[in-house]
Amino acid sequence: MYSFNDSIASSGTDTVCVLWGCEVSSMKRTAVFEVEDDLLEHQFFIRTICLSAEANEEMHVVEVQDKMLGRSHPVPIATLRPHCLPMVSFSGFELMPPVTFNLRSGQGPVFICGQHVTLEMDEEEEDIVFSKTSTPYAEYLNEDGKAFVLPLIRKIKQQITSDPTLSSEYPPCLGLPEFTRRATELALGNDCCAIVENRVLGVQTVGCTGAVRLGAELLKRWYSLSAEWRGPVYLSSPCDERLAGVFEAVGILDVREYRYWDAELRGVSAEHMLEDLEAAPELSVIVLSAPGHCPTGADLSQKDWKLVAEVMVRRRLLPFFLMPTQGLCLGDPGQDSWPLRHCASVGMELICAQAFSHNFGLYGERVGHLLLVLRQNSTLLAVQSQAERLVRTLWSRPPVGGARVVATVLSNPAHLVEWHEGVRTAVERCMLVRERLREKLRILGTPGCWDHLTQQGGVYCCTGLNAQQVEYLSKRRHIYLLPNGCLNVSCINNLNLDYVAESINLALTSLP
């Protein structure tokens, strides 16, 4: 075996090409091309396979086996004979290292020449490849890889901009009343008894993070009347890593975890979750996702939600719901908010942080909403007063542009129908991506069962890849996931689906 390390260099400094050659014969029928596990991307191209002048007049068959998709067994690639076909040339025949060449028949000698290419993308170039696949917290993307915005939303934005009757004055401290009313009804339903009994408070916030922050501030001052409340707060494992920091920023340092995702089963472990809730101290706050758990995309069934609600009532636990993608999980905003509505229907107090970024395409507008359902309306004014005081110190007044868009859509029956159709289409696209990715992995023979991809829902997805496989994807394939293997499934489209599937397959088959 031999190589010429100084033979070829690309025009740039990011690609290195090296000629490689070997000889196989009756004395040594096998030759292997290997690379170091340096987390760079390696390619190997066969250039020529030729017989030696001393080769006997007989058939010589050379076969190859590599890590390339679909080639799990040796494949004959050249049949040579001195008098009629002493040499074969190849163009663009790529193999994935390690590559094993074997002289299946004949005495040889046979010479094999190839080219080893090492790709070292600089950071700016590699981020262009899959910048939107890197984080599950990015925008919901359409098939073109751009932020999802319904034509209806664009039209309403233009109407609002050109409306001379709209006031440019500051909005109320707690936000536009029409927006908070409509957002509350979207979450709880128009017939919610808590709304009828006037024990619901809605506050417009600066995005979902602003809603969580305001909710944490209110918990610290209002939740326990005996003293300043400092926890514990229970977060799911895994969860959005920013959540713990939001609670800690207000002085709630007792932040714990409850088991949610089972990596072996690749699904929700309701049994473990219930065990942890049973063991939680009274007055603990339990942060829950409804729907489309972030970042796994795996949700509890309605049966499991009923069991969770029973435990929280018995143990005097307070649910703090996160609802950043209502409508984008099941395609029905009412079904997506079922856990929230169930808890309210059984008389539970609760908090809910809503966002209108993904489902309305309002990312720069930072439209959020904090919803509080109280046990009795006698405390409503006191909590409202606390909220007003906190808002003045946090952001003073919320922005009105995006809130007007949401209020306009939710208050107009025709607009509401069109919006429902739009989010349903988005959900169907995500589900189709999941089904196609699962089928592609099946065809490639990727190890393991991938049914969990279609059992999850919404924008988020947990692939089940481990940290080493995630590192392989980022270093060698320039696909960026969270260390726990989660991603934003809307980042996958027709242009990159095959590449994503092939990369996942390589991550599972190339690593020990």
XYZ file of C-alpha atoms in Angstrom:
512
model
C 0.000 0.000 0.000
C 1.298 3.461 -0.788
C 0.204 7.092 -0.893
C 1.548 10.383 -2.190
C 0.883 12.895 0.580
C 2.315 15.862 -1.273
C 0.726 15.143 -4.609
C -2.372 17.308 -4.890
C -3.846 20.270 -3.023
C -7.063 22.066 -3.760
C -7.165 25.703 -4.797
C -8.268 26.626 -1.277
C -6.784 25.603 2.027
C -9.919 23.762 3.196
C -9.669 20.651 0.978
C -6.721 18.241 0.846
C -6.468 15.577 -1.876
C -4.026 12.654 -1.656
C -3.391 9.875 -4.184
C -3.554 6.367 -2.737
C -2.680 3.006 -4.217
C -2.393 -0.663 -3.342
C -1.621 -4.048 -4.825
C -3.610 -7.248 -4.378
C -2.483 -10.676 -5.535
C -2.480 -14.333 -4.593
C 0.085 -13.478 -1.928
C -2.143 -10.809 -0.330
C -5.700 -10.759 -1.560
C -7.020 -7.979 0.684
C -6.103 -4.292 1.071
C -7.824 -1.777 3.331
C -7.965 1.997 3.113
C -8.602 3.537 6.551
C -8.664 7.048 8.013
C -8.112 8.408 11.487
C -11.178 9.138 13.597
C -10.522 12.896 13.548
C -14.190 13.936 13.021
C -13.355 15.427 9.620
C -15.250 14.486 6.477
C -13.358 11.967 4.344
C -14.142 10.880 0.809
C -12.475 8.198 -1.277
C -12.750 7.929 -5.069
C -11.540 4.957 -7.134
C -9.661 6.119 -10.240
C -8.214 3.004 -11.927
C -7.898 -0.745 -11.449
C -5.378 -2.462 -13.766
C -3.519 -5.736 -14.194
C 0.224 -6.151 -13.924
C 2.139 -7.170 -17.041
C 2.951 -10.449 -15.266
C -0.708 -11.372 -14.702
C -1.837 -14.754 -16.028
C -4.349 -15.099 -18.847
C -7.326 -15.662 -16.600
C -10.310 -13.764 -15.168
C -9.493 -11.390 -12.320
C -12.421 -10.125 -10.222
C -11.977 -7.294 -7.712
C -14.695 -6.618 -5.136
C -15.092 -3.805 -2.603
C -16.869 -3.249 0.698
C -17.236 0.103 2.463
C -19.450 2.101 4.818
C -21.401 3.654 1.990
C -25.167 3.307 2.216
C -26.602 0.050 0.969
C -23.221 -1.764 0.569
C -23.147 -4.007 3.626
C -21.583 -6.892 1.630
C -18.684 -7.029 -0.857
C -19.657 -5.869 -4.340
C -17.705 -6.812 -7.521
C -16.555 -3.627 -9.265
C -14.048 -4.825 -11.885
C -13.566 -7.937 -14.034
C -10.186 -7.893 -15.827
C -8.410 -10.110 -18.360
C -5.013 -9.372 -19.907
C -5.874 -9.811 -23.579
C -9.224 -7.969 -23.642
C -9.708 -5.704 -20.569
C -6.488 -5.112 -18.621
C -7.636 -1.833 -17.017
C -10.830 -0.129 -15.836
C -11.155 3.616 -15.197
C -13.743 5.223 -12.922
C -15.206 8.701 -12.709
C -16.925 9.912 -9.539
C -17.091 6.451 -7.893
C -17.179 7.534 -4.240
C -16.646 5.139 -1.338
C -16.938 5.772 2.372
C -13.869 4.804 4.468
C -12.905 2.303 5.665
C -12.758 0.645 2.235
C -11.762 -3.009 1.779
C -10.569 -4.280 -1.608
C -10.479 -8.022 -2.215
C -9.169 -10.049 -5.143
C -12.033 -12.512 -5.410
C -10.605 -14.588 -8.273
C -7.373 -14.678 -10.237
C -3.737 -14.601 -9.181
C -2.942 -10.970 -9.983
C -1.072 -8.799 -9.342
C -3.760 -6.095 -9.624
C -3.011 -2.417 -8.980
C -5.695 -0.150 -7.507
C -5.370 3.614 -7.553
C -7.668 6.062 -5.785
C -7.931 9.568 -4.392
C -8.464 10.450 -0.735
C -10.176 13.814 -0.140
C -10.328 15.439 3.296
C -12.838 18.255 3.654
C -12.203 20.901 6.286
C -14.978 23.476 5.910
C -14.392 26.753 7.619
C -17.063 27.736 10.132
C -18.800 30.269 7.898
C -19.172 27.808 5.018
C -20.304 24.854 7.098
C -22.945 26.893 8.866
C -24.469 27.703 5.464
C -25.076 23.988 4.848
C -27.473 23.393 7.718
C -27.698 26.528 9.800
C -31.447 26.071 10.385
C -31.101 22.412 11.385
C -28.865 23.375 14.270
C -31.439 24.276 16.892
C -34.925 23.115 17.785
C -35.780 26.606 19.005
C -35.544 28.216 15.578
C -38.509 29.388 13.536
C -41.019 27.039 12.009
C -39.745 26.814 8.420
C -41.656 26.178 5.226
C -40.574 23.919 2.357
C -38.310 26.672 1.014
C -36.420 26.905 4.300
C -37.911 30.291 5.182
C -39.911 31.322 8.238
C -43.521 30.180 7.966
C -45.883 33.142 7.511
C -49.439 32.724 6.265
C -50.611 35.017 3.436
C -53.442 36.010 5.781
C -50.947 37.407 8.299
C -49.145 39.425 5.623
C -52.453 40.852 4.436
C -53.555 41.864 7.925
C -50.186 43.445 8.644
C -50.585 45.619 5.550
C -54.111 46.574 6.534
C -53.023 47.590 10.022
C -50.083 49.597 8.699
C -52.295 51.553 6.315
C -55.175 52.112 8.779
C -55.207 55.851 9.667
C -57.670 55.365 12.527
C -55.325 53.327 14.706
C -53.856 55.197 17.630
C -50.111 55.385 18.194
C -50.538 55.886 21.935
C -49.053 53.602 24.546
C -51.143 50.476 25.186
C -52.354 49.624 28.692
C -49.739 48.214 31.020
C -51.200 44.713 30.822
C -51.593 44.838 27.051
C -54.366 45.286 24.507
C -57.642 44.133 26.135
C -58.943 42.581 22.904
C -55.733 40.585 22.517
C -55.695 39.276 26.093
C -59.371 38.319 25.856
C -58.954 36.455 22.576
C -55.728 34.762 23.694
C -57.456 33.588 26.872
C -60.396 32.168 24.911
C -58.030 30.439 22.475
C -56.307 28.675 25.362
C -59.283 27.836 27.588
C -62.225 27.836 25.173
C -65.150 30.256 25.078
C -67.252 28.125 27.429
C -64.641 27.786 30.175
C -66.291 28.157 33.591
C -63.265 30.056 34.938
C -63.839 32.774 32.322
C -67.543 32.911 33.106
C -66.790 33.219 36.820
C -64.254 36.018 36.215
C -61.303 34.343 37.869
C -58.901 34.465 34.914
C -56.180 37.066 34.396
C -54.455 37.591 31.059
C -51.337 39.714 30.570
C -49.677 40.536 27.264
C -45.953 39.825 27.477
C -42.796 40.156 25.423
C -42.703 36.682 23.920
C -43.019 33.353 25.697
C -39.828 33.931 27.699
C -41.316 37.174 29.011
C -44.435 35.262 30.045
C -42.353 32.688 31.937
C -40.366 35.450 33.628
C -43.489 37.327 34.726
C -45.040 34.074 35.912
C -41.939 33.307 37.983
C -42.006 36.797 39.514
C -45.667 36.378 40.486
C -45.009 32.945 41.976
C -42.308 34.314 44.212
C -44.565 37.078 45.566
C -48.071 35.608 45.414
C -48.038 31.804 45.509
C -47.378 31.266 49.212
C -49.059 33.769 51.542
C -47.032 32.694 54.561
C -43.620 33.715 53.210
C -41.743 34.563 50.031
C -41.940 31.420 47.933
C -38.617 30.041 46.641
C -39.519 26.681 45.135
C -39.147 23.984 44.253
C -39.858 24.198 40.530
C -39.834 20.933 38.601
C -38.754 20.899 34.936
C -39.030 17.938 32.592
C -35.922 16.018 31.638
C -35.034 17.061 29.008
C -36.381 20.568 28.583
C -35.544 23.939 27.072
C -32.245 24.708 28.800
C -33.202 28.372 29.145
C -36.027 27.672 31.592
C -33.911 27.036 34.675
C -32.108 30.341 34.150
C -35.387 32.270 34.003
C -36.510 30.943 37.388
C -33.071 31.391 38.922
C -32.975 34.996 37.713
C -35.872 35.868 40.025
C -34.337 34.110 43.014
C -36.058 30.717 42.711
C -32.951 28.604 43.008
C -34.566 25.289 43.941
C -35.036 23.964 40.417
C -35.364 20.202 40.062
C -36.203 17.686 37.340
C -38.854 15.049 36.854
C -38.347 12.148 34.493
C -40.150 12.553 31.191
C -38.288 11.139 28.190
C -37.203 7.487 28.179
C -34.179 7.218 25.894
C -34.461 3.435 25.600
C -38.159 3.421 24.758
C -37.798 6.645 22.757
C -41.008 7.971 24.224
C -42.623 9.495 27.284
C -42.289 7.582 30.529
C -45.598 8.502 32.189
C -44.961 6.002 34.978
C -41.692 7.634 36.037
C -43.193 11.096 35.707
C -46.060 10.194 38.016
C -43.637 8.693 40.538
C -41.640 11.925 40.648
C -44.774 14.062 41.020
C -45.963 11.871 43.887
C -42.647 12.496 45.638
C -42.666 16.268 45.043
C -43.230 18.487 48.132
C -46.574 20.256 48.483
C -46.821 23.671 46.784
C -44.224 22.634 44.207
C -44.641 24.143 40.737
C -44.601 21.651 37.856
C -43.669 23.040 34.454
C -45.564 21.146 31.741
C -45.611 21.342 27.952
C -48.938 21.315 26.162
C -48.698 20.464 23.386
C -45.553 19.524 21.442
C -43.101 18.975 24.289
C -39.924 20.926 23.736
C -37.495 19.588 22.683
C -38.669 15.959 22.211
C -42.049 16.462 20.519
C -43.426 13.572 22.598
C -46.692 14.199 24.476
C -48.757 12.451 27.111
C -52.031 10.814 26.126
C -55.296 12.238 27.470
C -55.484 9.281 29.836
C -52.044 10.102 31.214
C -52.930 13.790 31.510
C -55.916 12.866 33.681
C -53.630 10.857 35.960
C -51.179 13.765 36.165
C -53.996 16.144 37.084
C -55.227 13.771 39.804
C -51.763 13.591 41.360
C -51.315 17.371 41.287
C -54.691 17.947 42.945
C -53.966 15.391 45.656
C -50.413 16.608 46.251
C -51.373 20.332 46.021
C -49.023 20.992 43.101
C -49.397 23.953 40.745
C -49.165 23.366 36.970
C -47.231 25.924 34.941
C -48.038 25.195 31.297
C -45.880 26.172 28.343
C -47.829 26.534 25.101
C -45.512 28.054 22.457
C -46.942 26.247 19.402
C -50.708 25.914 19.907
C -52.265 24.518 16.737
C -48.994 23.174 15.327
C -49.115 19.814 17.071
C -52.457 18.213 16.176
C -53.593 20.870 13.718
C -56.462 21.877 16.018
C -55.843 24.637 18.610
C -58.640 23.261 20.795
C -57.178 19.743 20.847
C -53.700 21.099 21.457
C -54.862 22.939 24.578
C -56.866 19.978 25.937
C -54.533 19.379 28.954
C -54.883 23.012 29.983
C -58.654 22.968 29.581
C -58.967 19.718 31.517
C -57.047 21.102 34.497
C -59.213 24.229 34.479
C -62.397 22.143 34.260
C -61.569 20.229 37.462
C -61.084 23.490 39.372
C -57.289 23.647 39.444
C -55.338 26.875 39.701
C -52.807 27.127 36.906
C -50.411 29.351 34.991
C -49.845 29.222 31.249
C -47.220 30.950 29.091
C -48.425 31.340 25.506
C -46.538 32.430 22.407
C -47.743 33.432 18.943
C -44.438 33.270 17.091
C -44.605 29.859 15.404
C -48.349 29.579 14.813
C -48.763 33.151 13.517
C -45.309 33.687 12.001
C -44.733 36.698 14.290
C -41.104 36.217 15.292
C -39.776 39.751 15.412
C -42.945 41.088 17.034
C -42.417 39.034 20.249
C -46.086 38.372 21.006
C -46.589 36.485 24.262
C -49.321 36.065 26.841
C -49.407 34.995 30.483
C -52.616 33.347 31.627
C -53.540 32.758 35.274
C -56.551 30.745 36.383
C -57.350 31.428 40.054
C -59.390 29.354 42.429
C -61.654 32.289 43.335
C -62.217 35.734 41.857
C -61.755 37.513 45.195
C -57.977 37.415 44.668
C -58.092 38.590 41.047
C -57.598 42.302 41.733
C -54.700 41.685 44.096
C -52.878 39.477 41.582
C -53.620 41.978 38.798
C -52.123 44.773 40.879
C -48.972 42.715 41.470
C -48.726 41.978 37.746
C -49.028 45.661 36.822
C -46.285 46.627 39.255
C -43.966 43.901 37.927
C -44.634 44.743 34.273
C -43.627 48.369 34.874
C -40.212 47.198 36.073
C -39.752 44.537 33.380
C -40.851 46.148 30.075
C -43.218 48.966 31.052
C -45.551 48.552 28.035
C -45.777 45.650 25.581
C -45.423 46.159 21.798
C -48.771 46.367 20.033
C -48.097 45.525 16.370
C -48.124 41.733 16.613
C -50.857 41.725 19.274
C -53.151 43.642 16.902
C -52.567 41.038 14.208
C -53.453 38.164 16.554
C -56.525 39.961 17.905
C -57.721 40.733 14.377
C -57.452 37.093 13.307
C -59.054 35.624 16.413
C -61.963 38.090 16.455
C -62.972 37.547 12.820
C -64.686 34.199 12.041
C -63.524 34.183 8.411
C -59.939 34.967 9.384
C -60.099 32.319 12.095
C -61.132 29.630 9.614
C -58.316 30.610 7.249
C -55.795 30.562 10.092
C -56.972 27.098 11.169
C -56.491 25.830 7.617
C -53.017 27.341 7.492
C -51.766 25.709 10.698
C -53.357 22.405 9.663
C -51.370 22.513 6.419
C -48.186 23.208 8.375
C -48.846 20.242 10.669
C -49.479 17.943 7.704
C -46.164 18.983 6.180
C -44.286 18.184 9.400
C -45.967 14.796 9.667
C -45.104 14.031 6.046
C -41.460 14.912 6.745
C -41.477 12.531 9.723
C -43.002 9.707 7.661
C -40.589 10.201 4.767
C -37.577 10.338 7.097
C -38.681 7.134 8.825
C -39.206 5.390 5.482
C -35.857 6.581 4.144
C -34.067 5.255 7.227
C -35.873 1.933 6.801
C -34.806 1.647 3.160
C -31.211 2.437 4.081
C -31.257 -0.344 6.649
C -30.476 2.034 9.494
C -30.135 0.111 12.777
C -33.011 0.368 15.232
C -36.725 1.113 15.040
C -37.731 4.609 13.931
C -41.466 4.504 14.576
C -41.020 7.072 17.339
C -40.488 9.749 14.680
C -44.134 9.562 13.648
C -45.405 9.007 17.173
C -44.125 12.442 18.154
C -45.861 15.606 17.001
C -45.448 19.276 16.365
C -42.315 21.192 15.499
C -39.879 19.324 17.731
C -38.379 15.885 17.283
C -36.087 13.655 19.319
C -34.100 11.355 17.054
C -32.731 9.180 19.858
C -29.112 9.755 18.802
C -26.522 9.902 21.562
C -23.961 12.650 22.181
C -21.221 10.884 20.194
C -23.486 10.474 17.168
C -24.607 14.096 17.416
C -20.965 15.161 17.428
C -20.350 13.039 14.341
C -23.210 14.792 12.535
C -21.905 18.247 13.392
C -18.225 17.599 12.681
C -18.477 15.425 9.604
C -21.876 16.158 8.103
C -22.465 19.731 9.304
C -25.888 18.971 10.755
C -26.349 20.516 14.177
C -28.574 18.984 16.830
C -28.796 19.394 20.579
C -26.553 16.976 22.526
C -29.645 14.893 23.352
C -30.387 14.424 19.637
C -33.349 16.810 19.323
C -34.061 19.101 16.376
C -36.649 21.301 14.709
C -38.262 18.925 12.217
C -39.492 21.773 9.994
C -35.847 22.388 9.021
C -35.993 19.211 6.920
C -37.325 19.627 3.384
C -37.199 17.979 -0.039
C -33.742 19.373 -0.711
C -32.043 17.989 2.378
C -34.179 15.013 3.448
C -32.000 12.398 1.734
C -28.849 14.010 3.102
C -30.229 14.048 6.651
C -31.292 10.394 6.445
C -27.952 9.292 4.977
C -26.102 11.264 7.644
C -28.090 9.668 10.464
C -27.413 6.257 8.958
C -23.693 6.989 8.802
C -23.677 8.228 12.381
C -25.121 4.886 13.497
C -23.034 2.619 11.268
C -19.658 4.390 11.203
C -19.133 4.731 14.945
C -18.173 1.823 17.192
